[in-house]
Structure formats: C-alpha cells, structure tokens
Amino acid sequence: MELTRKEKILKLIVEDFIKTAQPVGSNTLIEKHKLSISSATIRNEMNQLEKDGMLEKTHTSSGRVPSTKGYKYYIEHLRTTTIDEKIKNQLTDVFDTSSSVEEIMSKSCQILSHMTNLASAVLGPGANEEKLVSVQLVPLSDTVVTAIFVTDKGYVENKTFVMNGKAELNDVKKTIEILNDRLVGTKVSELVPKLEGIEPIISDYITDYTFIYNALLRTFYEFSSKRKEFYGKENLIHQPEFENDPNELKKIFGLFEGSDNLERLIDESNSNLLINCGEIDENFDDVSVVSKEIIANGENIGRIAVIGPTRMDYSKVLNNLDYVAQRIMEHLSYEDIQEEDNDGK
C-alpha cells in the first residue's frame, strides 16, 4: 500500500534521526532527500504529526524527533523487512558447530549484538516452569570432578569440584545418587529448599558431608538465580545518548547489573514479540528493549532480546531478531524430530 505524504515524512524523520541522533528540520529533509515539495508544506505536515503525537519538538533546535508513538507507528507500518545475508551465514555456522540449547542461544545473541552494534540478552525460562531432569558426574582426576545438571528445557549447568582432601570420590558419587533419587522432577526455583530438606539424608550416608553439601547448595542457588546473560554491553558506551553523560551511562549499566527492571519487564509480558520504546520506567526513558520468545515443540525455552537507545534502528533490529528467533526454533524443533525418528528405528 502506498504511503501518504505525511507517512513518508514521518518515515524519513525517524530514519534520519536513527542515523544522526540530531533533530530533523524541513530544510534538511528537502536537501538530503531531494523532495519536490515546499518547505512550508513539510512544516505543515510536521506540525500535524506533532499534534498527532508522532513527533516532538526539542528545546535546542527547530527540528523534530520521533516520539514513542511515532516509533511504534514506524515499526508497525513503515519499516523495511530485508535481512542481512551475513547473519544467515553466521547462524548456519552456529547450528553446525553447537549442540546445546545454551550454546546456540548464546552464540546467536552474540551475533545479534555484533550485527546491530547494540547489547543483547538471553533470558532463560522462568525458574518456576523449569525442572531438573538429571545430575551426572564426570571424574576428571582423583581429586577433581564435574557435576552436570540438566533441565527439561535443555539448559545445562556445570560445576567442577576440587575436593578438599576430606571428601572422597565415592562420597560425591553417593551424593549424586541421592540427588537423582530425591530431586529429579523438582522445579529449579525449589531446588535450594528441597536440598536443605534432604541434608539429614546426605549426612546419614556421608560422614564428612559439609564440603559437598555447601558446594551443591551454592550451585543450586546460582542455577536458580542465573537466568540472564548479556552480550555487547560495551556497544552502548559509544551511543550519543550515553557517551557524553556519565550519569546516563551509569543508569544504563545499572539496568544490566543492579536492577531487575529488564528481567521483570520481559517475564511479565505474555506477548510473543515484545517492543518497549523507552517505556521500562521513567529512569530509562532513553532505552528500548526488543525481545522475542523462543518456543520449540510447544515449550517456552526463553527469550532473546536486543537492548539499545530508543533511537535504535528498528528495521534492522526487528528483522534480524525475528530471523534469528525463527531459525533457532526451527533448528531445535528439527533436532527433536530427528531424535524421535532415531529412537523409533
């Protein structure tokens, strides 16, 4: 459908502001895009877009910048839908060389961060939905062992124990047997209290159990709380909104490290695709989050997200994010189908 003149002007303003981070005026539009309409006509359209809530006027110039409403209209009606070929090739390499869900999600988000020059995130499924399915033990030497914890969402946590001289390998093996007997099927969010509940059982079988028990307790605590990983945070340092304002930069990194705003925002959303243009809260009005739910065979295995300034390139971000998410879901579903076929032979 052909765009109206007002929509064309809004599209140009949004895309120019994304590239330059500078307010856009009527003369700039005419000169840069060789428009065949008068400056007065463009100003009238810009005034109407401002009245409609699509544009905002800054205090420092006569130009306009997109509002949250303007960005959303651009996303829904005006953006392009092309995919960068580089991301297609890089994802193929990820799927060819990665086996675990964690590794696929992690490497895919690193590609997203690199391609968009923004931050990205992997947010695992809620700890209230995910269950422990197995605990495995891999001896590395007489004094070093690795315990592997696997969930029904395909997530894996490794913990390497260097035994303190009092604990023995057989004690660790016995503890793992107890965990498999008592904790398999437990929700990740309930692992810590349930482990505390079976402490007397472990102590009955193992004389000096404190070292092993404390190590497992720390592991389960980290496992239940570690549900997000970030990549490319340093990319935000060079964004004009943040690089010249230490306080803004401090707030941005607080979003990743010292705040649950991002996780809460995404966890509370029931939408498959979540776009927040500067709407996390008033302290983060210059930040946008675009995220996509990852579902394989009807199961939610987490979300991937891109985080950047409200002035992010939504066409590029959304197209790449959607493509990456679709490829991950197709790959994981394909892998499950292949496993079922092999089991049936």
XYZ file of C-alpha atoms in Angstrom:
345
model
C 0.000 0.000 0.000
C 1.342 3.410 -0.997
C 2.290 5.725 1.838
C 0.617 9.070 2.340
C 2.751 12.214 2.212
C 2.566 12.517 5.992
C 3.709 8.902 6.428
C 6.619 9.420 4.029
C 7.756 12.453 6.019
C 7.461 10.547 9.312
C 9.459 7.654 7.841
C 12.236 9.978 6.674
C 12.393 11.781 10.021
C 12.582 8.530 12.010
C 15.301 7.066 9.759
C 17.338 10.290 9.666
C 17.174 10.654 13.441
C 18.217 6.993 13.884
C 21.322 7.652 11.779
C 22.338 11.081 13.094
C 20.832 11.436 16.600
C 20.078 15.028 15.572
C 16.646 16.712 15.342
C 15.352 16.812 11.775
C 14.063 20.011 10.149
C 12.153 20.691 6.942
C 15.137 22.140 5.081
C 17.244 19.097 5.979
C 14.583 16.795 4.530
C 14.387 18.769 1.271
C 18.158 18.977 0.777
C 19.009 15.437 1.805
C 16.183 13.622 0.036
C 15.639 15.988 -2.922
C 11.950 16.387 -2.096
C 9.807 18.170 -4.669
C 7.509 19.818 -2.149
C 7.927 23.163 -0.437
C 9.422 23.747 2.977
C 6.108 25.265 4.124
C 4.219 22.109 3.124
C 6.676 19.913 5.007
C 6.425 22.148 8.080
C 2.631 21.875 7.981
C 2.853 18.081 7.835
C 5.394 18.074 10.663
C 3.111 20.289 12.759
C 0.251 17.866 12.169
C 2.470 14.892 13.075
C 3.365 16.722 16.279
C -0.315 17.304 17.057
C -0.939 13.589 16.400
C 1.731 12.734 18.980
C 4.114 11.201 16.402
C 6.829 13.860 16.679
C 8.252 16.009 19.440
C 9.985 19.366 19.239
C 13.255 19.767 21.095
C 14.260 22.882 23.015
C 17.617 23.217 21.278
C 16.513 23.468 17.614
C 13.566 23.900 15.303
C 13.796 20.268 14.209
C 11.652 17.366 15.361
C 12.410 13.965 16.849
C 10.175 10.877 16.899
C 8.022 10.237 19.967
C 7.306 6.799 21.402
C 4.054 6.806 19.444
C 5.932 7.771 16.297
C 8.430 4.945 16.706
C 5.625 2.449 17.216
C 3.801 3.632 14.109
C 7.042 3.336 12.153
C 7.601 -0.201 13.443
C 4.078 -1.326 12.583
C 3.597 0.390 9.215
C 6.733 1.961 7.724
C 9.845 -0.146 8.313
C 11.533 -2.292 5.697
C 11.868 -6.073 6.058
C 15.195 -7.019 4.488
C 17.603 -9.475 6.172
C 21.389 -9.119 6.105
C 22.953 -12.099 4.319
C 25.859 -12.115 6.780
C 23.615 -13.082 9.667
C 22.238 -16.010 7.663
C 25.723 -17.418 7.060
C 26.866 -16.874 10.641
C 23.793 -18.623 12.050
C 24.389 -21.615 9.796
C 27.874 -21.912 11.311
C 26.403 -21.748 14.830
C 23.958 -24.571 14.148
C 26.660 -26.687 12.520
C 29.100 -26.346 15.440
C 26.863 -26.056 18.542
C 24.959 -28.830 20.274
C 23.397 -27.462 23.463
C 20.472 -25.056 23.713
C 22.592 -22.767 25.864
C 25.388 -22.560 23.328
C 23.026 -21.948 20.410
C 21.175 -19.166 22.255
C 24.407 -17.600 23.494
C 26.208 -17.573 20.144
C 23.098 -16.358 18.331
C 22.807 -13.406 20.713
C 26.476 -12.576 20.263
C 25.851 -12.407 16.510
C 22.841 -10.142 17.091
C 24.912 -7.814 19.243
C 27.644 -7.641 16.624
C 25.250 -7.096 13.701
C 23.229 -4.355 15.433
C 26.109 -2.779 17.383
C 23.875 -2.892 20.471
C 23.578 -5.054 23.580
C 21.765 -8.381 23.506
C 20.482 -10.790 26.115
C 19.454 -14.388 26.637
C 16.771 -14.814 29.258
C 16.112 -18.402 30.203
C 12.682 -19.789 31.060
C 11.266 -18.919 34.436
C 12.624 -20.977 37.289
C 9.023 -21.734 38.252
C 8.470 -23.535 34.922
C 11.758 -25.417 34.558
C 12.510 -28.770 36.209
C 15.657 -30.739 36.934
C 15.818 -33.942 34.870
C 19.249 -35.359 35.730
C 22.504 -34.930 37.623
C 25.570 -36.569 36.104
C 29.109 -36.963 37.424
C 32.278 -36.836 35.315
C 35.561 -37.591 37.188
C 38.440 -35.531 35.765
C 41.094 -36.879 38.139
C 41.373 -38.444 41.602
C 40.623 -35.070 43.184
C 38.622 -33.169 40.555
C 35.096 -33.987 39.355
C 32.478 -32.160 37.305
C 28.791 -32.401 38.127
C 26.390 -31.707 35.249
C 22.835 -30.550 35.974
C 20.291 -30.764 33.124
C 16.768 -29.312 32.973
C 13.718 -30.235 30.921
C 14.216 -27.045 28.881
C 17.591 -28.273 27.659
C 19.674 -25.993 29.881
C 22.874 -27.350 31.362
C 24.900 -26.152 34.342
C 28.390 -27.498 35.021
C 30.077 -27.373 38.417
C 33.642 -28.557 38.932
C 34.624 -29.634 42.440
C 38.209 -29.722 43.675
C 37.928 -31.960 46.708
C 39.445 -30.666 49.900
C 41.218 -33.853 50.975
C 38.445 -34.937 53.321
C 35.768 -35.656 50.724
C 36.264 -38.773 48.587
C 35.113 -39.559 45.063
C 32.772 -42.288 46.322
C 31.151 -39.767 48.657
C 30.478 -37.435 45.746
C 29.062 -40.321 43.683
C 26.769 -41.320 46.534
C 25.585 -37.718 46.900
C 24.781 -37.554 43.175
C 22.749 -40.777 43.505
C 20.752 -39.206 46.322
C 20.153 -36.071 44.256
C 18.883 -38.086 41.296
C 16.646 -40.104 43.578
C 15.233 -37.168 45.518
C 15.458 -34.063 43.288
C 14.740 -35.141 39.711
C 11.456 -33.534 38.651
C 11.879 -30.655 41.113
C 11.287 -27.120 39.860
C 14.501 -25.115 39.587
C 13.015 -22.496 41.911
C 12.566 -25.173 44.607
C 15.985 -26.853 44.398
C 17.591 -24.905 47.245
C 14.856 -25.517 49.868
C 14.497 -29.149 48.797
C 18.260 -29.718 49.074
C 18.122 -28.229 52.557
C 15.340 -30.696 53.338
C 17.415 -33.747 52.373
C 20.550 -32.601 54.228
C 19.917 -35.156 57.051
C 19.711 -37.963 54.458
C 23.064 -36.957 52.947
C 24.637 -36.745 56.407
C 23.429 -40.286 57.204
C 25.364 -41.723 54.258
C 28.446 -39.479 54.288
C 30.421 -38.730 57.431
C 32.172 -35.559 56.291
C 29.444 -34.217 54.018
C 29.759 -30.461 54.712
C 32.122 -29.660 51.831
C 29.996 -31.459 49.231
C 26.715 -30.143 50.603
C 27.846 -26.492 50.681
C 29.222 -26.737 47.149
C 25.902 -28.144 45.888
C 23.932 -25.521 47.793
C 25.915 -22.729 46.095
C 25.467 -24.418 42.719
C 21.683 -24.710 43.057
C 21.421 -21.133 44.247
C 23.373 -19.909 41.197
C 21.395 -22.233 38.939
C 18.029 -20.866 40.082
C 19.105 -17.207 40.008
C 21.245 -17.230 36.848
C 18.621 -16.774 34.170
C 20.066 -13.990 32.073
C 23.262 -13.393 30.125
C 24.237 -10.163 28.376
C 26.479 -9.525 25.394
C 27.841 -6.344 23.833
C 27.135 -4.033 26.758
C 30.215 -2.060 25.746
C 28.486 -1.143 22.465
C 26.218 1.223 24.394
C 29.177 3.293 25.597
C 29.518 4.805 22.131
C 25.859 5.693 21.633
C 25.419 9.520 21.588
C 22.650 9.358 24.198
C 25.008 7.854 26.747
C 28.660 8.520 25.912
C 28.666 12.189 26.917
C 26.611 11.772 30.064
C 28.245 9.712 32.843
C 25.008 9.617 34.831
C 23.049 8.199 31.880
C 25.767 5.623 31.249
C 25.735 4.621 34.907
C 21.970 4.115 34.778
C 22.244 2.002 31.638
C 24.732 -0.377 33.170
C 22.587 -0.473 36.293
C 19.846 -1.867 34.083
C 22.056 -4.895 33.388
C 23.886 -5.355 36.669
C 21.988 -3.914 39.585
C 18.347 -3.910 38.601
C 15.621 -6.427 37.860
C 13.746 -3.995 35.583
C 14.727 -5.742 32.371
C 14.011 -9.256 33.633
C 10.734 -8.193 35.244
C 9.614 -6.393 32.104
C 10.150 -9.446 29.930
C 8.945 -12.018 32.445
C 5.641 -10.187 32.908
C 4.929 -10.000 29.184
C 2.663 -12.600 27.637
C 3.362 -11.442 24.092
C 5.426 -13.425 21.621
C 7.174 -10.270 20.373
C 7.809 -7.531 22.917
C 8.780 -3.996 21.897
C 9.267 -1.290 24.508
C 10.291 2.086 23.125
C 11.568 3.897 26.201
C 8.785 2.517 28.386
C 10.645 0.467 31.006
C 10.161 3.272 33.510
C 10.903 6.973 33.799
C 14.508 6.275 34.786
C 15.146 4.501 31.478
C 13.223 6.651 29.013
C 16.152 6.608 26.575
C 16.252 2.799 26.452
C 14.352 0.399 24.202
C 14.051 -3.363 24.549
C 13.013 -5.623 21.693
C 12.632 -9.296 22.577
C 11.334 -12.491 21.025
C 10.052 -15.607 22.764
C 11.728 -18.875 21.770
C 9.341 -21.836 21.584
C 10.280 -25.349 20.488
C 7.651 -28.093 20.286
C 5.208 -26.023 22.303
C 7.663 -25.368 25.133
C 8.918 -21.910 26.116
C 12.694 -22.166 26.416
C 13.380 -18.480 26.976
C 13.714 -15.145 25.204
C 16.370 -13.362 23.219
C 16.474 -9.572 23.313
C 18.252 -6.538 21.905
C 18.756 -3.538 24.178
C 19.765 -0.080 22.996
C 18.772 3.570 22.826
C 15.199 4.452 21.914
C 16.773 5.769 18.703
C 17.767 2.241 17.616
C 17.421 1.072 14.005
C 14.150 -0.810 14.469
C 14.042 -2.161 10.921
C 17.448 -3.790 11.279
C 16.957 -4.922 14.866
C 13.481 -6.388 14.403
C 14.270 -8.098 11.110
C 17.451 -9.695 12.436
C 15.926 -10.612 15.795
C 12.883 -12.209 14.195
C 15.049 -14.124 11.715
C 17.394 -15.405 14.442
C 14.476 -16.472 16.654
C 12.733 -18.305 13.813
C 15.916 -20.121 12.830
C 16.598 -21.177 16.441
C 13.059 -22.512 16.834
C 13.199 -24.375 13.525
C 16.580 -25.863 14.393
C 15.611 -27.003 17.886
C 12.329 -28.483 16.666
C 14.173 -30.216 13.833
C 16.695 -31.683 16.270
C 13.876 -33.049 18.426
C 12.186 -34.600 15.381
C 15.455 -36.237 14.332
C 15.930 -37.702 17.811
C 12.395 -39.126 17.798
C 12.977 -40.674 14.368
C 16.234 -42.242 15.509
C 14.626 -43.614 18.668
C 11.891 -45.225 16.602
C 14.307 -47.142 14.375
